[in-house]
Short mmCIF file of C-alpha atoms and ligand atoms in Angstrom, two decimals:
data_model
loop_
_atom_site.label_atom_id
_atom_site.label_comp_id
_atom_site.label_asym_id
_atom_site.label_seq_id
_atom_site.Cartn_x
_atom_site.Cartn_y
_atom_site.Cartn_z
CA MET T 1 17.90 3.13 -3.37
CA ALA T 2 14.44 2.76 -1.92
CA ARG T 3 11.82 0.52 -3.46
CA VAL T 4 8.76 2.68 -4.14
CA ILE T 5 5.30 1.15 -4.16
CA ALA T 6 2.28 3.37 -4.83
CA PHE T 7 -1.37 2.62 -4.15
CA VAL T 8 -3.38 4.03 -7.01
CA ASN T 9 -7.02 3.88 -8.06
CA GLN T 10 -9.00 6.80 -9.41
CA LYS T 11 -12.03 5.52 -7.57
CA GLY T 12 -12.34 7.05 -4.12
CA GLY T 13 -12.78 5.00 -0.99
CA VAL T 14 -11.31 1.72 -2.30
CA GLY T 15 -8.78 1.32 0.51
CA LYS T 16 -5.68 3.11 -0.79
CA THR T 17 -4.94 4.79 2.52
CA THR T 18 -5.89 1.81 4.70
CA ASN T 19 -3.66 -0.56 2.74
CA THR T 20 -0.77 1.90 2.45
CA VAL T 21 -0.61 2.67 6.16
CA ASN T 22 -1.03 -0.90 7.39
CA LEU T 23 1.40 -2.41 4.90
CA ALA T 24 3.92 0.27 5.84
CA ALA T 25 3.42 -0.63 9.51
CA ILE T 26 4.16 -4.31 8.84
CA ALA T 27 7.20 -3.44 6.73
CA GLY T 28 8.45 -0.91 9.25
CA GLN T 29 8.13 -3.35 12.12
CA ALA T 30 9.81 -6.16 10.17
CA LEU T 31 12.77 -4.02 9.18
CA GLY T 32 13.15 -2.22 12.49
CA ILE T 33 15.28 0.83 13.11
CA ARG T 34 18.64 1.53 11.49
CA SER T 35 20.88 4.29 12.82
CA GLY T 36 18.02 5.50 14.97
CA GLN T 37 15.71 5.86 12.01
CA SER T 38 12.82 3.92 10.55
CA GLN T 39 13.52 2.28 7.19
CA VAL T 40 10.05 2.86 5.82
CA LEU T 41 8.53 6.09 4.60
CA VAL T 42 4.87 6.80 3.82
CA VAL T 43 4.28 9.60 1.37
CA SER T 44 0.88 11.09 0.72
CA THR T 45 0.08 12.87 -2.54
CA ASP T 46 -3.54 13.25 -1.48
CA PRO T 47 -4.42 16.90 -0.71
CA GLN T 48 -6.78 15.52 1.94
CA ALA T 49 -3.67 14.09 3.63
CA SER T 50 -5.57 11.20 5.26
CA ALA T 51 -2.46 9.04 5.68
CA VAL T 52 -0.66 11.90 7.41
CA TRP T 53 -3.67 12.75 9.58
CA TRP T 54 -3.83 9.08 10.60
CA SER T 55 -0.08 8.67 11.21
CA ASP T 56 0.01 11.89 13.18
CA ARG T 57 -2.52 10.45 15.64
CA VAL T 58 -0.40 7.38 16.38
CA ASP T 59 1.90 7.49 19.38
CA GLU T 60 5.23 8.52 17.87
CA GLU T 61 7.10 5.82 19.81
CA GLN T 62 4.95 3.11 18.30
CA LEU T 63 4.77 4.28 14.71
CA PRO T 64 7.11 2.03 12.71
CA PHE T 65 7.46 4.40 9.75
CA ASP T 66 8.13 8.04 8.90
CA PHE T 67 5.65 10.05 6.89
CA HIS T 68 5.64 13.01 4.58
CA GLN T 69 2.94 15.03 2.83
CA CYS T 70 3.76 16.19 -0.70
CA HIS T 71 0.61 16.78 -2.70
CA ASP T 72 2.05 20.09 -3.91
CA ARG T 73 5.70 19.14 -4.07
CA PRO T 74 6.43 17.22 -7.29
CA GLU T 75 10.12 17.94 -6.70
CA ASP T 76 10.00 15.80 -3.51
CA LEU T 77 8.38 12.94 -5.42
CA ALA T 78 11.12 13.00 -8.02
CA ARG T 79 13.66 12.25 -5.26
CA LEU T 80 11.90 9.28 -3.67
CA LYS T 81 13.97 6.53 -5.22
CA LEU T 82 17.15 8.30 -4.27
CA LEU T 83 16.41 8.26 -0.56
CA GLU T 84 19.29 6.23 0.84
CA GLN T 85 17.95 5.95 4.38
CA TYR T 86 14.76 4.12 3.43
CA GLU T 87 14.35 0.56 2.17
CA TYR T 88 10.70 1.12 1.23
CA VAL T 89 8.56 4.08 0.34
CA PHE T 90 4.80 3.60 0.17
CA VAL T 91 2.84 6.26 -1.65
CA ASP T 92 -0.80 6.95 -0.90
CA SER T 93 -2.53 8.77 -3.75
CA PRO T 94 -5.86 10.59 -3.97
CA GLY T 95 -9.01 9.13 -5.53
CA ASN T 96 -9.33 11.90 -8.03
CA ILE T 97 -5.90 12.52 -9.47
CA GLU T 98 -6.47 15.86 -11.15
CA ASP T 99 -3.03 17.32 -10.82
CA GLU T 100 -1.21 15.95 -13.85
CA LYS T 101 2.18 17.13 -12.53
CA ILE T 102 1.75 15.24 -9.27
CA LEU T 103 0.44 12.15 -11.01
CA SER T 104 3.38 12.08 -13.43
CA ALA T 105 5.89 12.77 -10.68
CA THR T 106 4.40 9.96 -8.57
CA LEU T 107 4.36 7.43 -11.35
CA ASP T 108 7.78 8.40 -12.69
CA SER T 109 9.35 7.59 -9.34
CA THR T 110 7.32 4.44 -8.62
CA ASP T 111 8.70 0.94 -9.06
CA GLU T 112 5.31 -0.67 -8.96
CA VAL T 113 1.70 0.10 -8.31
CA VAL T 114 -0.86 -1.76 -6.24
CA VAL T 115 -4.43 -1.12 -7.41
CA PRO T 116 -6.85 -1.78 -4.57
CA LEU T 117 -10.25 -2.99 -5.71
CA PRO T 118 -13.17 -3.78 -3.42
CA PRO T 119 -15.39 -6.64 -4.58
CA GLU T 120 -18.17 -4.44 -5.88
CA ALA T 121 -19.25 -3.71 -9.45
CA MET T 122 -19.34 0.07 -8.92
CA ALA T 123 -15.57 0.07 -8.61
CA TYR T 124 -14.94 -1.82 -11.87
CA GLN T 125 -15.11 1.00 -14.43
CA PRO T 126 -12.90 3.49 -12.53
CA THR T 127 -10.42 0.69 -11.94
CA LYS T 128 -10.42 -0.20 -15.63
CA ARG T 129 -9.82 3.48 -16.50
CA THR T 130 -6.97 3.69 -13.99
CA ILE T 131 -5.28 0.64 -15.42
CA GLU T 132 -5.90 1.22 -19.11
CA GLN T 133 -5.56 5.00 -19.27
CA VAL T 134 -3.05 5.76 -16.52
CA LEU T 135 -0.86 2.74 -15.76
CA GLU T 136 -0.59 0.68 -18.94
CA PRO T 137 0.28 3.60 -21.27
CA ARG T 138 3.19 4.40 -18.95
CA GLY T 139 4.35 0.77 -18.79
CA ILE T 140 4.34 0.75 -14.99
CA PRO T 141 4.23 -2.71 -13.38
CA TYR T 142 1.04 -3.06 -11.38
CA ARG T 143 -1.00 -5.66 -9.55
CA VAL T 144 -4.62 -5.57 -8.49
CA LEU T 145 -5.34 -6.17 -4.82
CA ILE T 146 -8.85 -7.22 -3.92
CA SER T 147 -9.50 -5.64 -0.58
CA ASP T 148 -12.20 -4.84 1.95
CA TRP T 149 -13.96 -8.14 1.23
CA ASP T 150 -16.30 -9.13 4.05
CA PRO T 151 -16.35 -12.94 4.38
CA ARG T 152 -19.80 -12.65 6.00
CA ASP T 153 -21.15 -11.64 2.58
CA GLY T 154 -20.17 -15.01 1.10
CA THR T 155 -17.83 -15.60 -1.82
CA VAL T 156 -20.02 -14.63 -4.79
CA ASP T 157 -18.86 -11.00 -5.05
CA LEU T 158 -15.27 -12.00 -4.39
CA GLU T 159 -15.28 -14.66 -7.11
CA GLN T 160 -17.02 -12.33 -9.56
CA THR T 161 -14.38 -9.66 -8.94
CA GLN T 162 -11.52 -12.15 -9.29
CA GLU T 163 -13.05 -13.29 -12.57
CA TYR T 164 -13.43 -9.68 -13.76
CA VAL T 165 -9.75 -9.02 -13.09
CA ASP T 166 -8.61 -12.29 -14.65
CA ASN T 167 -10.78 -11.80 -17.76
CA HIS T 168 -8.96 -8.53 -18.36
CA ASN T 169 -5.62 -10.29 -17.93
CA TRP T 170 -4.64 -7.86 -15.20
CA PRO T 171 -2.05 -9.25 -12.79
CA ARG T 172 -3.77 -9.98 -9.50
CA LEU T 173 -2.32 -10.49 -6.03
CA MET T 174 -3.41 -13.76 -4.40
CA THR T 175 -3.79 -12.03 -1.05
CA VAL T 176 -7.25 -10.71 -0.32
CA VAL T 177 -7.50 -8.08 2.41
CA ARG T 178 -10.64 -8.80 4.37
CA HIS T 179 -13.00 -6.28 5.87
CA TYR T 180 -12.64 -5.88 9.62
CA LYS T 181 -14.25 -3.21 11.73
CA ILE T 182 -10.96 -2.86 13.59
CA HIS T 183 -9.41 -1.49 10.36
CA THR T 184 -12.27 0.99 9.88
CA ARG T 185 -11.87 2.28 13.42
CA ALA T 186 -8.08 2.33 13.46
CA SER T 187 -7.52 5.77 11.95
CA ALA T 188 -9.86 7.47 14.44
CA GLU T 189 -8.26 5.56 17.28
CA GLY T 190 -4.77 6.46 16.18
CA GLN T 191 -3.64 2.90 15.62
CA VAL T 192 -1.89 0.98 12.87
CA CYS T 193 -2.32 -2.78 12.56
CA THR T 194 0.93 -3.59 14.38
CA GLN T 195 -0.59 -2.02 17.51
CA TYR T 196 -3.89 -3.86 17.53
CA PRO T 197 -4.68 -5.36 20.91
CA LYS T 198 -4.21 -9.11 21.46
CA GLY T 199 -7.08 -11.31 20.30
CA ARG T 200 -8.21 -13.58 17.51
CA ILE T 201 -9.94 -10.91 15.40
CA ALA T 202 -7.02 -8.51 15.61
CA LEU T 203 -4.65 -11.31 14.67
CA GLU T 204 -6.74 -12.29 11.66
CA ALA T 205 -7.07 -8.68 10.55
CA ARG T 206 -3.31 -8.10 10.77
CA GLU T 207 -2.54 -11.41 9.07
CA ASP T 208 -3.78 -10.13 5.70
CA PHE T 209 -1.13 -7.41 5.71
CA PHE T 210 1.57 -9.96 6.62
CA ARG T 211 0.45 -12.03 3.64
CA LEU T 212 0.44 -8.99 1.41
CA ALA T 213 3.93 -8.05 2.56
CA MET T 214 5.18 -11.57 1.87
CA GLU T 215 3.59 -11.68 -1.56
CA LEU T 216 5.16 -8.34 -2.45
CA GLY T 217 8.50 -9.61 -1.20
CA ILE T 218 8.67 -7.06 1.60
CA GLY T 219 10.14 -7.49 5.01
CA GLY T 220 12.96 -9.28 6.68
CA ARG T 221 16.04 -7.38 7.53
CA PRO T 222 17.88 -6.59 4.28
CA LEU T 223 21.51 -7.61 4.02
CA PRO T 224 23.92 -4.79 4.70
CA ARG T 225 24.79 -3.27 1.33
CA GLN T 226 28.42 -4.42 1.33
CA ASN T 227 27.32 -8.04 1.88
CA ARG T 228 24.78 -8.13 -0.88
CA LYS T 229 27.26 -8.59 -3.70
CA GLN T 230 29.04 -11.43 -1.90
CA ALA T 231 25.75 -13.14 -1.17
CA THR T 232 24.73 -12.80 -4.81
CA GLU T 233 28.04 -14.29 -5.90
CA ARG T 234 27.53 -17.19 -3.51
CA GLY T 235 24.08 -17.63 -5.03
CA THR T 236 22.39 -17.32 -1.65
CA VAL T 237 20.10 -14.50 -2.79
N1 ATP Y 1 -10.04 -3.91 4.93
C1 ATP Y 1 -10.86 -2.99 5.46
N2 ATP Y 1 -11.62 -3.29 6.54
C2 ATP Y 1 -12.45 -2.37 7.07
N3 ATP Y 1 -12.61 -1.13 6.61
C3 ATP Y 1 -11.88 -0.76 5.52
C4 ATP Y 1 -10.98 -1.66 4.89
N4 ATP Y 1 -10.40 -1.02 3.85
C5 ATP Y 1 -10.93 0.22 3.83
N5 ATP Y 1 -11.82 0.38 4.83
C6 ATP Y 1 -12.62 1.57 5.15
O1 ATP Y 1 -13.19 2.05 3.92
C7 ATP Y 1 -13.14 3.46 3.87
C8 ATP Y 1 -12.31 3.89 2.65
O2 ATP Y 1 -10.98 3.43 2.85
P1 ATP Y 1 -9.73 4.37 2.51
O3 ATP Y 1 -9.91 5.71 3.12
O4 ATP Y 1 -8.52 3.60 2.85
O5 ATP Y 1 -9.91 4.47 0.93
P2 ATP Y 1 -9.14 5.45 -0.07
O6 ATP Y 1 -9.07 4.74 -1.37
O7 ATP Y 1 -7.88 5.91 0.53
O8 ATP Y 1 -10.17 6.67 -0.17
P3 ATP Y 1 -9.87 8.11 -0.88
O9 ATP Y 1 -9.93 7.87 -2.35
O10 ATP Y 1 -11.00 8.98 -0.38
O11 ATP Y 1 -8.54 8.56 -0.41
C9 ATP Y 1 -12.55 3.93 5.20
O12 ATP Y 1 -13.59 4.20 6.08
C10 ATP Y 1 -11.76 2.71 5.69
O13 ATP Y 1 -11.68 2.65 7.10
MG1 MG Y 2 -7.18 7.87 0.88
#
């Protein structure tokens, strides 16, 4: 069974697509290919299909994940967890989730949700609505990810946003995804973060997604299924 992680926030432009695609790239690269197939799938429920548009522009040979558009196919979403060939499925959702059927189908098949939140007050209320009116009533595990923080702006907005999240007792990821121009340009250039050219900035930019993957417990080659039980019995996992 695949582990399904969805990026959800009813506020548009908070980084759902950017974080989905780059985290999927890190996971896909870490897990590699099994039986000639990637072990990571990106699913977009956004009618604008940004994640698919982006992935489609990447050289097929270098794209470490598969992708699928299903904004009008709730029946596909219902099957996500059952996909045997994938270890991880990352779901990119739209900013304005109007289609109740799609929203329910996404959340019903999701193991956990990451709620991206940029460090700006304008994003607070929509984020609060997403958490309190969409996620919490359904009892879906979620964590807030502060992302698109530009260190050149200083730490005031970051600290204020961390405090806002903590004051609401919302679980918060320790990783902060920083703002880098290379991320903004990547979709137009048909790149995911695992393809960034060599260099200090590219390394730093990619590092945040490595951290995020580690914090979410993603990556590393999973044990073959038949070995998992033995390893559990030995207490090694
Ligand atoms: N860490 C980052 N560094 C630089 N630019 C970023 C970062 N995160 C997001 N962006 C930029 O911010 C804009 C919005 O990001 P993105 O499209 O990922 O948000 P979204 O939540 O998917 O938006 P929508 O709700 O419209 O689908 C894009 O131009 C993207 O390139
Ligand atoms: Mg998007």
